[in-house]
Short mmCIF file of C-alpha atoms (C1' of nucleotides) in Angstrom, two decimals:
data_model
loop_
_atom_site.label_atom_id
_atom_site.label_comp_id
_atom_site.label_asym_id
_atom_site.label_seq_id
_atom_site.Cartn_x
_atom_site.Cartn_y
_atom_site.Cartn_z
CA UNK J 1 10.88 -13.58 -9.30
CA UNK J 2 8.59 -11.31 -11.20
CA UNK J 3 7.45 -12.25 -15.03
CA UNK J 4 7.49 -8.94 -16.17
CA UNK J 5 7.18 -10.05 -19.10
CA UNK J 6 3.65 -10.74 -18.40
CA UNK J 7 3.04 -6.85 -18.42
CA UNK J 8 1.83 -5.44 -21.23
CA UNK J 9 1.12 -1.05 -21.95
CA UNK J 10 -2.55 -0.70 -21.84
CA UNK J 11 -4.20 0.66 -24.65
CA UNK J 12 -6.35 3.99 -24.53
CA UNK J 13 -9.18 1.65 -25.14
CA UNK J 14 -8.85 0.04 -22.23
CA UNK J 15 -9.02 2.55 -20.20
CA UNK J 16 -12.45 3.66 -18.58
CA UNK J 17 -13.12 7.44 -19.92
CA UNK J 18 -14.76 8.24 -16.50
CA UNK J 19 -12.58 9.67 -13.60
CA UNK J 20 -14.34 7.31 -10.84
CA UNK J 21 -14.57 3.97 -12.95
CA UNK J 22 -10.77 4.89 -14.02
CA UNK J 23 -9.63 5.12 -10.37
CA UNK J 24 -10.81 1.78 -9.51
CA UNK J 25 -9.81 0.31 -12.99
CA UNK J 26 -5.95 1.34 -11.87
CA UNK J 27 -5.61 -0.83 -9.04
CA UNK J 28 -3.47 -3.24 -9.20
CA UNK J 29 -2.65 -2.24 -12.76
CA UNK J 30 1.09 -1.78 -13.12
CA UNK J 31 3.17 1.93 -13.06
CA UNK J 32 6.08 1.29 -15.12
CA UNK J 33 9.20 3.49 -15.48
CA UNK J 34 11.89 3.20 -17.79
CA UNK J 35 15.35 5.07 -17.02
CA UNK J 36 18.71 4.80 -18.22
CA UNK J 37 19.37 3.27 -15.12
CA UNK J 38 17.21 0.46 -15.71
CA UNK J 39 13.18 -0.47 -15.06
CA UNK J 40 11.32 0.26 -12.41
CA UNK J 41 7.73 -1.02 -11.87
CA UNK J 42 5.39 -1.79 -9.56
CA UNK J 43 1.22 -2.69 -8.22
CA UNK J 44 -1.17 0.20 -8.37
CA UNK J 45 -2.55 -0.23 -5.08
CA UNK J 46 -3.98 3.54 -3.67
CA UNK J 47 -6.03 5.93 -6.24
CA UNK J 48 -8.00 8.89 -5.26
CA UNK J 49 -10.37 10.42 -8.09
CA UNK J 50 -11.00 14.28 -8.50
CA UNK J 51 -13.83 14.49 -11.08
CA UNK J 52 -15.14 17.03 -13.40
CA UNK J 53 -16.77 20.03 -11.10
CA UNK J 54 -14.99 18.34 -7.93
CA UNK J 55 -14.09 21.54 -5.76
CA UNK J 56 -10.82 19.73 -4.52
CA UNK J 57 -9.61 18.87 -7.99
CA UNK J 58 -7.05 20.89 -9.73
CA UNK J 59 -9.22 21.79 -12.32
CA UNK J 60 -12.22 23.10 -10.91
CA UNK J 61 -11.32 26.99 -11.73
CA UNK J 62 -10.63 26.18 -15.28
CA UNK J 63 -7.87 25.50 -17.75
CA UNK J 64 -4.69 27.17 -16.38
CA UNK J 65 -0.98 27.13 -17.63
CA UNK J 66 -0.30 24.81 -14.87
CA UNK J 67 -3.29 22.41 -14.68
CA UNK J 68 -3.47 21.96 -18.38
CA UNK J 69 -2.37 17.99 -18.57
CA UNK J 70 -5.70 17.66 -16.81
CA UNK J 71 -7.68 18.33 -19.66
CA UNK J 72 -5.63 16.03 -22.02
CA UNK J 73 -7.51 13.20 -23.39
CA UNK J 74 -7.51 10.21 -20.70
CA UNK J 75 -4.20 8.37 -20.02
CA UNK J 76 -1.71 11.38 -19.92
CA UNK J 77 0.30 12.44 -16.95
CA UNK J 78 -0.44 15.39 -14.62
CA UNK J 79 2.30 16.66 -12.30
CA UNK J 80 2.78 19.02 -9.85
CA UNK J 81 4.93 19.92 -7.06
CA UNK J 82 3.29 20.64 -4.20
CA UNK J 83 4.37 21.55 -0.36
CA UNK J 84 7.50 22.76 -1.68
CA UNK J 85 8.87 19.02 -1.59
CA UNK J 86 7.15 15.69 -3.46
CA UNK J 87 5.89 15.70 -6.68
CA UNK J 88 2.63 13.79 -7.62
CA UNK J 89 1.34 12.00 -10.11
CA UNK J 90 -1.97 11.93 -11.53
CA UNK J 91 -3.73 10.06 -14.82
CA UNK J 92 -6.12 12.55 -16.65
CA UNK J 93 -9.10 11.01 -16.54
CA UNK J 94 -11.93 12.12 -19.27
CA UNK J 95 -12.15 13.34 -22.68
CA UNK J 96 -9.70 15.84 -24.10
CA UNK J 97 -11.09 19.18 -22.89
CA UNK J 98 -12.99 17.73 -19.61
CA UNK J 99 -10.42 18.49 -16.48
CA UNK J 100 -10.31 15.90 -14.22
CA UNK J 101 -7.48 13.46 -12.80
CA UNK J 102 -6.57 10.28 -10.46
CA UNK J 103 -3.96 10.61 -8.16
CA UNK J 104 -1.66 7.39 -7.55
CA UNK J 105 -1.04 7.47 -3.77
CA UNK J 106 0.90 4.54 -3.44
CA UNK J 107 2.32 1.24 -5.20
CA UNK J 108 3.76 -1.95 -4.41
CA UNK J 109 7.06 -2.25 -5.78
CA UNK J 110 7.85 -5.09 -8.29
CA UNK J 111 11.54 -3.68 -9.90
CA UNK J 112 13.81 -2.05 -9.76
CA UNK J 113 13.99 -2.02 -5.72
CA UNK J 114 17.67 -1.28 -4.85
CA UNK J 115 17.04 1.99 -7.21
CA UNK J 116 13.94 2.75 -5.48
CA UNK J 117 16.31 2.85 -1.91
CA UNK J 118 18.64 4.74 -3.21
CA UNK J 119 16.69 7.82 -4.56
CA UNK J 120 14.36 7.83 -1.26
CA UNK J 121 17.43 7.04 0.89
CA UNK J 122 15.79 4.01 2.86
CA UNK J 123 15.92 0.73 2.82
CA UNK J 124 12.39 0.00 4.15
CA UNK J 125 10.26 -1.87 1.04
CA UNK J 126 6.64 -0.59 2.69
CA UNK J 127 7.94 3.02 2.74
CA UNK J 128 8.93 3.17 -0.72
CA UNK J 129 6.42 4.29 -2.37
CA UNK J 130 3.69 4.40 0.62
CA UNK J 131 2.00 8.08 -0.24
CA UNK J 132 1.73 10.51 -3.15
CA UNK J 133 5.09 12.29 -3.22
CA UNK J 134 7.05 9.18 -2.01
CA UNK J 135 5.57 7.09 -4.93
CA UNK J 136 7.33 9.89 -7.23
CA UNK J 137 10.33 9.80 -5.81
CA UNK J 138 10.77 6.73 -6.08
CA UNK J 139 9.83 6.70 -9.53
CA UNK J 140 12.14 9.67 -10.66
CA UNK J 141 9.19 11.26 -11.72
CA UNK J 142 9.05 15.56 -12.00
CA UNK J 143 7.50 17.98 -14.10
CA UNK J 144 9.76 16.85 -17.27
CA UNK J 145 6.95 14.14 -17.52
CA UNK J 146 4.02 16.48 -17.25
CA UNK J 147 1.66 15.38 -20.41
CA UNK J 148 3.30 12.22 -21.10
CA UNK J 149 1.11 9.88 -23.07
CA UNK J 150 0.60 7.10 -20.87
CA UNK J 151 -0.11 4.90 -23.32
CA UNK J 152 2.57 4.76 -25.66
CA UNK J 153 5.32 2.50 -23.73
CA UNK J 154 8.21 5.33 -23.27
CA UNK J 155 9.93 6.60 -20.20
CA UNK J 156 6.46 6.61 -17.86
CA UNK J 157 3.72 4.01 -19.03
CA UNK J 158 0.76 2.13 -17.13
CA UNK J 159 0.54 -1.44 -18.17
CA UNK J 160 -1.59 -4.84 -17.34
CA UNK J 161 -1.84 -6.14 -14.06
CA UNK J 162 1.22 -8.19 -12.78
CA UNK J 163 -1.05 -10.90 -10.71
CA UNK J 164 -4.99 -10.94 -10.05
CA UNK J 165 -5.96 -8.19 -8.57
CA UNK J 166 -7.50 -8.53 -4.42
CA UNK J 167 -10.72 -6.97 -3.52
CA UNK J 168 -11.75 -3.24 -3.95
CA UNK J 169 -12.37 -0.78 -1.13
CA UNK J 170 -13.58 2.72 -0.82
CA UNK J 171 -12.96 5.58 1.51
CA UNK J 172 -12.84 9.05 1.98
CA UNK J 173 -9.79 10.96 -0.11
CA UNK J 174 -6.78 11.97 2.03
CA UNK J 175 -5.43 15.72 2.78
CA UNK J 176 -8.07 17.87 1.48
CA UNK J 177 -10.26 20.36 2.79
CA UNK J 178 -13.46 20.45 0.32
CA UNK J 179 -15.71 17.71 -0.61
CA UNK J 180 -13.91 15.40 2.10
CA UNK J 181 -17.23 13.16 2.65
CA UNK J 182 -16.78 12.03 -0.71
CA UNK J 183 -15.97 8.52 -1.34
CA UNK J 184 -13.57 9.12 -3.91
CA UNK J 185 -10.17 6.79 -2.87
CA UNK J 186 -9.86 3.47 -4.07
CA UNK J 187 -7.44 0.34 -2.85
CA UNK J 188 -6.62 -2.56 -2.82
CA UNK J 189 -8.10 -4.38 0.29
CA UNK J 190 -5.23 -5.43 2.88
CA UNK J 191 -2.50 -4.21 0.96
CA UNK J 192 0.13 -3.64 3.04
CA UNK J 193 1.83 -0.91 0.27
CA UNK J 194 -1.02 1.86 0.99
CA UNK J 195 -1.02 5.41 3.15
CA UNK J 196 -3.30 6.86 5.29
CA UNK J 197 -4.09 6.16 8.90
CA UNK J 198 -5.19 2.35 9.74
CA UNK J 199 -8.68 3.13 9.63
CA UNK J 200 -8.86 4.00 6.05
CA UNK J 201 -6.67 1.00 4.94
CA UNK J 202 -9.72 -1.73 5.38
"C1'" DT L 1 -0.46 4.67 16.72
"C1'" DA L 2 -1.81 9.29 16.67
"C1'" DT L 3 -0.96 13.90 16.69
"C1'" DG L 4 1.64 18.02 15.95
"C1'" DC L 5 5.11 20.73 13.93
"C1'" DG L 6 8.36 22.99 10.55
"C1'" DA L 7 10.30 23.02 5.95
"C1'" DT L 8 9.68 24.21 1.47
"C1'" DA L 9 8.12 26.28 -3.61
"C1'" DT L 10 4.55 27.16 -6.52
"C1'" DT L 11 0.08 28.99 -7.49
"C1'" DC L 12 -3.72 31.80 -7.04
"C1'" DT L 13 -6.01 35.76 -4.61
"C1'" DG M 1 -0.21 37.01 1.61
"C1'" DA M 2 -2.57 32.57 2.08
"C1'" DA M 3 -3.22 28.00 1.01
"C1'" DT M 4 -1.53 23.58 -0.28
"C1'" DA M 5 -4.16 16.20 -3.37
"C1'" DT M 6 3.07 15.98 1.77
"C1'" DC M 7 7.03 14.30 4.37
"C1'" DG M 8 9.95 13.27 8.22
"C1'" DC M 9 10.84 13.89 12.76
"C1'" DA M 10 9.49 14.56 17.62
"C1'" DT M 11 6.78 13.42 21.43
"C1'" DA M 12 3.01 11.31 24.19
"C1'" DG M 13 0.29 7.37 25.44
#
DNA sequence: TATGCGATATTCT
DNA sequence: GAATATCGCATAG
């Protein structure tokens, strides 16, 4: 049985204002969703960072209508719908005005489960939330949470880590085409929860 | 396990 | 019109 009440909302303070010190700060920090249907929450355990000036970030050709959340002070929520079928979610990740995000790519689940295998219509825990778009499924989460402040506790919030966190690795980001030597993606070492082909999971 | 493909909508060129 | 921070299914090894 989880102790979620161990999990508390991180404050803004906590949080690293740098895009690649946040990315590794986040894992195994908690995602937590509240929804009329009840709590869902789970282990950080996959995080890419897309710096300021990063050609593969969503910001790098300036402040748009549909990028903006990425230039919100660090600790709001950027989504976007992408491929025409997942939603992601990413943590803007520097001072108001710098554009820059993390992308969650995956989570452990914690609560909320039987939720969780209804919306994605499976009943397989380590596909749940295995990969961007799956993650926000899961979640409920879609564009009516773009800009949420992360760190205020209501319907989307990150929070404290639910158990010590494992070991940190690094790797190259997943599914881009510029900048892909960089060793931007951060998880949690032997995770079973994460994406990407086996070679990246280590 | 790895690779390849189509589906799909939004954004930018 | 092209590209895309993906997914799920098919097929081969």
């Amino acid at each position: 049985m989880v102790d979620d009440h161990s999990i508390v909302v991180l404050r803004r303070r906590d949080l690293p204002a740098d895009t690649e010190s946040l990315a590794r700060f986040l894992i195994g920090k908690s995602l937590v969703r509240e929804t009329a249907e009840g709590r869902l929450s789970g282990r950080i355990v996959e995080a890419e960072a897309y710096p300021p000036g990063d050609a593969a970030g969503h910001a790098f050709r300036g402040l748009t209508e549909s990028n903006r959340s990425l230039f919100l002070e660090h600790g709001h929520a950027y989504i976007y719908f992408a491929y025409g079928s997942s939603y992601m979610m990413n943590v803007s990740a520097e001072r108001a005005g710098i554009g820059a995000g993390v992308l969650l790519r995956a989570v452990e689940p914690l609560e909320g489960i039987p939720l969780m295998e209804r919306r994605r219509n499976t009943e397989r825990l380590v596909d749940l939330c295995r990969g961007p778009g799956r993650l926000a499924r899961s979640f409920g989460i879609d564009k009516g949470l773009d800009g949420l402040d992360l760190c205020k506790g209501g319907p989307l919030w990150l929070g404290s880590a639910a158990r010590p966190t494992g070991v940190v690795g690094t790797s190259v980001r997943i599914g881009i085409s510029q900048e892909k030597e960089r060793p931007l993606r951060f998880f949690e070492r032997g995770n079973h929860f994460m994406s990407g082909p086996l070679r990246l999971r280590g």
